[in-house]
Short mmCIF file of C-alpha atoms in Angstrom, two decimals:
data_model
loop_
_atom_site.label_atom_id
_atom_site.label_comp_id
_atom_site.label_asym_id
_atom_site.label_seq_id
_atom_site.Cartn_x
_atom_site.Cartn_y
_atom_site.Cartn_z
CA UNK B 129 -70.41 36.40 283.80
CA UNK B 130 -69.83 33.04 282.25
CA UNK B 131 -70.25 32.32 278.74
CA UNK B 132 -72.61 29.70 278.23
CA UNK B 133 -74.10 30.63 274.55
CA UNK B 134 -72.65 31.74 271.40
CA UNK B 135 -74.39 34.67 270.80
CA UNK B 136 -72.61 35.72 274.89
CA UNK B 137 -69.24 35.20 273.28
CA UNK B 138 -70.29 37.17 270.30
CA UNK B 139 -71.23 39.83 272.37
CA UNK B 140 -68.22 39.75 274.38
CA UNK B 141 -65.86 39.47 271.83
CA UNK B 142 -67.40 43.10 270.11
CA UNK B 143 -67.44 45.25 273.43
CA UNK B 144 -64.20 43.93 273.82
CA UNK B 145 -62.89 44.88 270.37
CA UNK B 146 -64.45 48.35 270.74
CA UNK B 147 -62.48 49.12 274.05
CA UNK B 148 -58.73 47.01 272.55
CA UNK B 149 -58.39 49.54 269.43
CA UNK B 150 -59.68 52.59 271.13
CA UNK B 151 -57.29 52.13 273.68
CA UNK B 152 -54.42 51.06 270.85
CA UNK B 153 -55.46 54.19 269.12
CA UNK B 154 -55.29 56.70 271.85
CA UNK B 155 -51.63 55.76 273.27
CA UNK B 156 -50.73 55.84 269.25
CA UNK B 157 -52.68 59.57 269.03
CA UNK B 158 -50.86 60.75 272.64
CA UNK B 159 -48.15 63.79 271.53
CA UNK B 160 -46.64 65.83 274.09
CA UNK B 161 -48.24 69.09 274.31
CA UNK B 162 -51.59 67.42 274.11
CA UNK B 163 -54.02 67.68 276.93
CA UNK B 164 -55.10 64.82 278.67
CA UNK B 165 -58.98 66.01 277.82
CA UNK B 166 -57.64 66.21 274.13
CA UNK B 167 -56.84 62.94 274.32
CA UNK B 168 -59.77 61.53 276.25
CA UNK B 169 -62.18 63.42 273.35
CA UNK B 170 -60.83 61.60 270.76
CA UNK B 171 -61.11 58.20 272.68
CA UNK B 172 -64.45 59.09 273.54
CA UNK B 173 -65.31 59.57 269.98
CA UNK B 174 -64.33 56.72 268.77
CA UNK B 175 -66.36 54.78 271.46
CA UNK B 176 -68.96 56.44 270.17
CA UNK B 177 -68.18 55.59 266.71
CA UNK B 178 -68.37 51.76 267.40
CA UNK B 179 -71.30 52.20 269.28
CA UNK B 180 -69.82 51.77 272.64
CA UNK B 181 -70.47 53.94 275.86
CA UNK B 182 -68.37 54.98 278.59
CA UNK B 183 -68.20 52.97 281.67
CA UNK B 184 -67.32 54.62 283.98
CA UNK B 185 -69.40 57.63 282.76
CA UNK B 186 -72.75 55.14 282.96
CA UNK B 187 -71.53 53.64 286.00
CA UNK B 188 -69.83 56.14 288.25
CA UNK B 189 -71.10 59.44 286.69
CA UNK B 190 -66.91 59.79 285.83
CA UNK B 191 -66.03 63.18 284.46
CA UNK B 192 -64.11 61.74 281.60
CA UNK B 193 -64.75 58.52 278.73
CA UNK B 194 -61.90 57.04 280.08
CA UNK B 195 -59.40 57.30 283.07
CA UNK B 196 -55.87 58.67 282.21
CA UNK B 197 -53.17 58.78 285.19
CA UNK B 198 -49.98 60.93 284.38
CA UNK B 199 -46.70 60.10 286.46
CA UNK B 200 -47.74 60.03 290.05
CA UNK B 201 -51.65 59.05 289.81
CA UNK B 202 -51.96 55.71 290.12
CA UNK B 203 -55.72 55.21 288.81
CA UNK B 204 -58.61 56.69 287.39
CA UNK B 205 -56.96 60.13 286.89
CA UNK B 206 -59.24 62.72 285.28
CA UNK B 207 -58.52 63.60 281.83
CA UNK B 208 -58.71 67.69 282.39
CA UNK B 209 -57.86 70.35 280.01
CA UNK B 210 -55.45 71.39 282.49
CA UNK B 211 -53.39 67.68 282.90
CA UNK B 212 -50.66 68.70 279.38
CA UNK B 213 -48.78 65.27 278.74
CA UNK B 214 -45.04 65.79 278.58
CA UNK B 215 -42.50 64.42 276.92
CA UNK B 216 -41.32 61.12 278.82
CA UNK B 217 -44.23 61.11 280.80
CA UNK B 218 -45.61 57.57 282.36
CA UNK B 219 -49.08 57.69 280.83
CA UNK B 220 -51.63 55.42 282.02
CA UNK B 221 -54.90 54.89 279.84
CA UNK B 222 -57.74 52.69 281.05
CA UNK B 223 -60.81 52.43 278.82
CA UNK B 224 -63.99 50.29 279.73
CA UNK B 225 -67.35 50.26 277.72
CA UNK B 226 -70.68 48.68 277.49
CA UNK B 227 -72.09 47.62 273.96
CA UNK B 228 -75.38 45.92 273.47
CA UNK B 229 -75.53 44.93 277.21
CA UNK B 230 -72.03 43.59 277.27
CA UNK B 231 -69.00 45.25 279.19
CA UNK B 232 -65.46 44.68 278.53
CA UNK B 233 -62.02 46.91 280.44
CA UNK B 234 -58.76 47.16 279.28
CA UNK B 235 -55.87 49.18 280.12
CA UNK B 236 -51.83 49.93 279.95
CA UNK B 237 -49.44 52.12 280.67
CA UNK B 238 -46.75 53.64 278.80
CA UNK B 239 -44.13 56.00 278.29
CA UNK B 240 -44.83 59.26 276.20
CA UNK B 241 -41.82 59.58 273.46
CA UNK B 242 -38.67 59.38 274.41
CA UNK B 243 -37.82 57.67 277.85
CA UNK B 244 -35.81 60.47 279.65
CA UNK B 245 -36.71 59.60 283.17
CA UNK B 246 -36.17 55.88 282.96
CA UNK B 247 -39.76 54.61 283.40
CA UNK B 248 -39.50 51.86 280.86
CA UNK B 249 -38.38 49.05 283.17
CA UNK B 250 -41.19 49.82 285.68
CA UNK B 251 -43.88 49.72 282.40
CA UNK B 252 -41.71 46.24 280.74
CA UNK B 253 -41.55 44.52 284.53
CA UNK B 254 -45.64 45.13 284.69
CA UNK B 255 -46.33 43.88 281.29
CA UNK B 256 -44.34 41.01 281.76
CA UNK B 257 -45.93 40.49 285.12
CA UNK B 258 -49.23 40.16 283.63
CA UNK B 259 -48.21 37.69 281.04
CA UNK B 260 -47.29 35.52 283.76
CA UNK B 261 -50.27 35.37 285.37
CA UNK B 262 -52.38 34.98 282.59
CA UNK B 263 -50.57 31.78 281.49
CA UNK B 264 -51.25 30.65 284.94
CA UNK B 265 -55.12 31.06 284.91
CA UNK B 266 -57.34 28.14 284.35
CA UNK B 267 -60.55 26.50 285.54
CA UNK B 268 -60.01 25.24 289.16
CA UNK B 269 -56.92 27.74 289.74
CA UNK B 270 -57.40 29.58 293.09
CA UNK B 271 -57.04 33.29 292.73
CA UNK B 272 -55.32 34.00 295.78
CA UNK B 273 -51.79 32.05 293.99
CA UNK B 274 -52.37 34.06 291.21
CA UNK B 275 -51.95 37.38 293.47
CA UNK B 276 -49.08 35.36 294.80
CA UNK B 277 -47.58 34.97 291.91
CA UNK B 278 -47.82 38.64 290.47
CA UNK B 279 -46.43 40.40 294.30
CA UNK B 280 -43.38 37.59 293.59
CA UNK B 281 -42.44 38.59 290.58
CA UNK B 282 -42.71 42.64 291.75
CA UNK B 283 -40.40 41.85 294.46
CA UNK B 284 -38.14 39.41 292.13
CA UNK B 285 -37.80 42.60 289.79
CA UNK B 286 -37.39 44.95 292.89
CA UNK B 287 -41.16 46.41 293.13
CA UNK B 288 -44.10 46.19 294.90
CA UNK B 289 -47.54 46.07 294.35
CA UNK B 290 -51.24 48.20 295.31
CA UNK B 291 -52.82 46.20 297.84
CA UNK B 292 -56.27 47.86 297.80
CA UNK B 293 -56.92 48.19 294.03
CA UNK B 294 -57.20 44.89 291.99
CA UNK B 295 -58.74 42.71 289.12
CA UNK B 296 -62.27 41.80 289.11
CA UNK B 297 -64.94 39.93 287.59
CA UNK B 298 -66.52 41.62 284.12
CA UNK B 299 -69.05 40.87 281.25
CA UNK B 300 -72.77 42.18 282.41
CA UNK B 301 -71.81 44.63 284.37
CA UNK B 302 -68.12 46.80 284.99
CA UNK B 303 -67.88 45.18 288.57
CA UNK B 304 -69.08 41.15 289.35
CA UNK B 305 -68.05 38.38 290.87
CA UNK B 306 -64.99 37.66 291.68
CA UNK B 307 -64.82 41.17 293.20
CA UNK B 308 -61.12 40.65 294.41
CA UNK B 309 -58.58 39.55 291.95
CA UNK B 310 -55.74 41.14 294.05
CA UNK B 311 -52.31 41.33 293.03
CA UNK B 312 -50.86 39.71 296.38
CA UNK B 313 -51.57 36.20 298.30
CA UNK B 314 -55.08 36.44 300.45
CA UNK B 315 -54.99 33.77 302.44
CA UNK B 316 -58.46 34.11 303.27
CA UNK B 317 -59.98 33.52 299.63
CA UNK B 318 -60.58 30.47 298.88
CA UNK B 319 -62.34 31.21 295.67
CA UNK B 320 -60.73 29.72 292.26
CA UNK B 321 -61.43 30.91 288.88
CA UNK B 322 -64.37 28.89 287.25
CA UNK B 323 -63.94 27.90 283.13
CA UNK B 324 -66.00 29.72 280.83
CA UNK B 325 -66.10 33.11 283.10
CA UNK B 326 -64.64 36.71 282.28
CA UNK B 327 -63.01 38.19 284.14
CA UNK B 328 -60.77 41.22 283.93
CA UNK B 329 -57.01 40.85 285.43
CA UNK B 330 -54.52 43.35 286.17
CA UNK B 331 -51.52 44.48 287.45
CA UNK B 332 -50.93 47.12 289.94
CA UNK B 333 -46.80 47.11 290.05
CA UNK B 334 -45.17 50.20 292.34
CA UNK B 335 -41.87 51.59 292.91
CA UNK B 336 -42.87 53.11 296.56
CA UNK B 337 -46.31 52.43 297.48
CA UNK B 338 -48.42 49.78 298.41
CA UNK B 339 -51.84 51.48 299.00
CA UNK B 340 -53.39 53.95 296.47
CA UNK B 341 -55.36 57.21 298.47
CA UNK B 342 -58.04 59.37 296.96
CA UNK B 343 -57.27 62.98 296.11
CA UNK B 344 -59.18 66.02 296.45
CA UNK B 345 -60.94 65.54 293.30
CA UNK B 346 -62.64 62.66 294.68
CA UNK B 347 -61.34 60.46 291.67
CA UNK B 348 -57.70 60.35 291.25
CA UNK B 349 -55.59 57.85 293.05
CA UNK B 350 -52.08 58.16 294.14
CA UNK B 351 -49.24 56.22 296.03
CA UNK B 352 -49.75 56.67 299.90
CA UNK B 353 -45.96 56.49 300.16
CA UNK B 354 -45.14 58.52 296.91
CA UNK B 355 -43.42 56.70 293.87
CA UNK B 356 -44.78 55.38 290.11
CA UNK B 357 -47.35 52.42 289.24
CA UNK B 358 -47.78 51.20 285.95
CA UNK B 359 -50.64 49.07 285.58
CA UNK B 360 -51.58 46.33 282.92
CA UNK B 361 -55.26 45.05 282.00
CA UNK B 362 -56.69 42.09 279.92
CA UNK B 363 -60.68 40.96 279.70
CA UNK B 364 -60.14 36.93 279.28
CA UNK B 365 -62.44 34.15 279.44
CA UNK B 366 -61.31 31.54 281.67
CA UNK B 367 -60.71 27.77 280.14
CA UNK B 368 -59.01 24.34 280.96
CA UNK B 369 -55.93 25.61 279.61
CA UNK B 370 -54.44 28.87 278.61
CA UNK B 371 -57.02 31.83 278.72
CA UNK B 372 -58.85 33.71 275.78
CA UNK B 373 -57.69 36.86 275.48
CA UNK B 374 -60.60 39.01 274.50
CA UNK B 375 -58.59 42.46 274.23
CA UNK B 376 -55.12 41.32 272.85
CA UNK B 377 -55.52 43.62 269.72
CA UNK B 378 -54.77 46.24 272.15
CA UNK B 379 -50.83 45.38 271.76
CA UNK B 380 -50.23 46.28 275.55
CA UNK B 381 -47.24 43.10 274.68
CA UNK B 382 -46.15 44.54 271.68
CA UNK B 383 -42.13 45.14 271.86
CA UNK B 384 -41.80 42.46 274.77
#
């Protein structure tokens, strides 16, 4: 969408609020032992609480208020009562939600306690990743140097990045135009990000992989080649010079 009115940046700037501390709250609430449904319930609630609703429930009919991805899963892993979050685990939470007729996504991943398998550099290269590219992102910018700019810095910091999952525009809907914000260099879009439009960027940055597959559940992706992701998400609105963040009160750059 593009934000021509107040009353649209209003609107935008409460869904996004709801979604930011939700998801602050539930990596602060995450204790090993916990089940990732536990976990989901109480972000669910507190949707609820601010009024918000699931998106991917309304959309997709997802099994879950929000997607949470343990270790391996890449994306929109289902928070069951059987998933039990560990200590040291890489924890991904992604939380979208509509309220009054405005949608807003967030997301970040995150180590669980203590970092005893050494996924910290992996979550730190992603976040910083993203930081990048969002002080690159203006009116007139084309989109396909931004994904250049985020699979350059993977590989500068030895990684790689998802190919077939990827940003994407946001605000009246979960899913607009632009449909592909990827996180590599398309030489085939032309399109450039337009000032005053949301839009919802991420990072997709992989140890192994560089294609996510669905699993048996229908829902969760993994690495086709094996290996960790962790993944980084900001709604922004697009201007002449650096980007509002809508969902920075999630603190996904706290301790950078």
């Amino acid at each position: 969408m593009s934000i021509n009115k107040e009353s649209e940046l209003a609107g935008m700037q409460e869904a996004s609020r709801a979604v930011a501390t939700t998801l602050r709250a539930m990596r602060e609430h995450a204790k090993p032992g916990m089940t990732a449904k536990e976990l989901d319930d109480f972000g669910g609630e507190l949707l609820n609480s601010l009024g918000a609703k699931s998106a991917p429930k309304l959309t997709y009919g997802f099994p879950g208020w929000t997607c949470i991805s343990v270790n391996n899963e890449v994306a929109h892993g289902v928070p069951s009562e059987t998933k039990i979050l560990q200590e040291g685990d890489l924890v991904n939470i992604d939380v979208s939600a509509e309220l009054n007729g405005f949608w807003s996504d967030n997301g970040g991943s995150f180590v669980l306690g203590e970092d005893i398998h050494g996924h910290n550099k992996l979550v730190n290269a992603s976040k910083r990743i993203l930081g990048k590219a969002l002080s690159q992102i203006k009116g007139g910018v084309r989109i396909a140097d931004i994904g250049r700019l985020i699979e350059t810095e993977a590989k500068r910091s030895g990684y790689k990045v998802i190919r077939n999952l990827a940003g994407h525009g946001v605000g009246r809907s979960l899913h607009e135009e632009p449909h592909e914000i990827a996180n590599f260099y398309d030489r085939y879009n032309t399109t450039r990000f337009r000032k005053n439009s949301v839009v919802a960027i991420e990072t997709f940055i992989s140890t192994a992989s560089t294609n996510a597959a669905t699993e048996r559940d229908g829902w969760t992706l993994v690495g086709s080649r094996g290996g960790y992701v962790a993944q980084h998400e900001h709604t922004i609105i697009v201007t002449d010079g650096k980007p509002v963040i809508l969902t920075a009160m999630n603190g996904i750059f706290d301790g950078l």
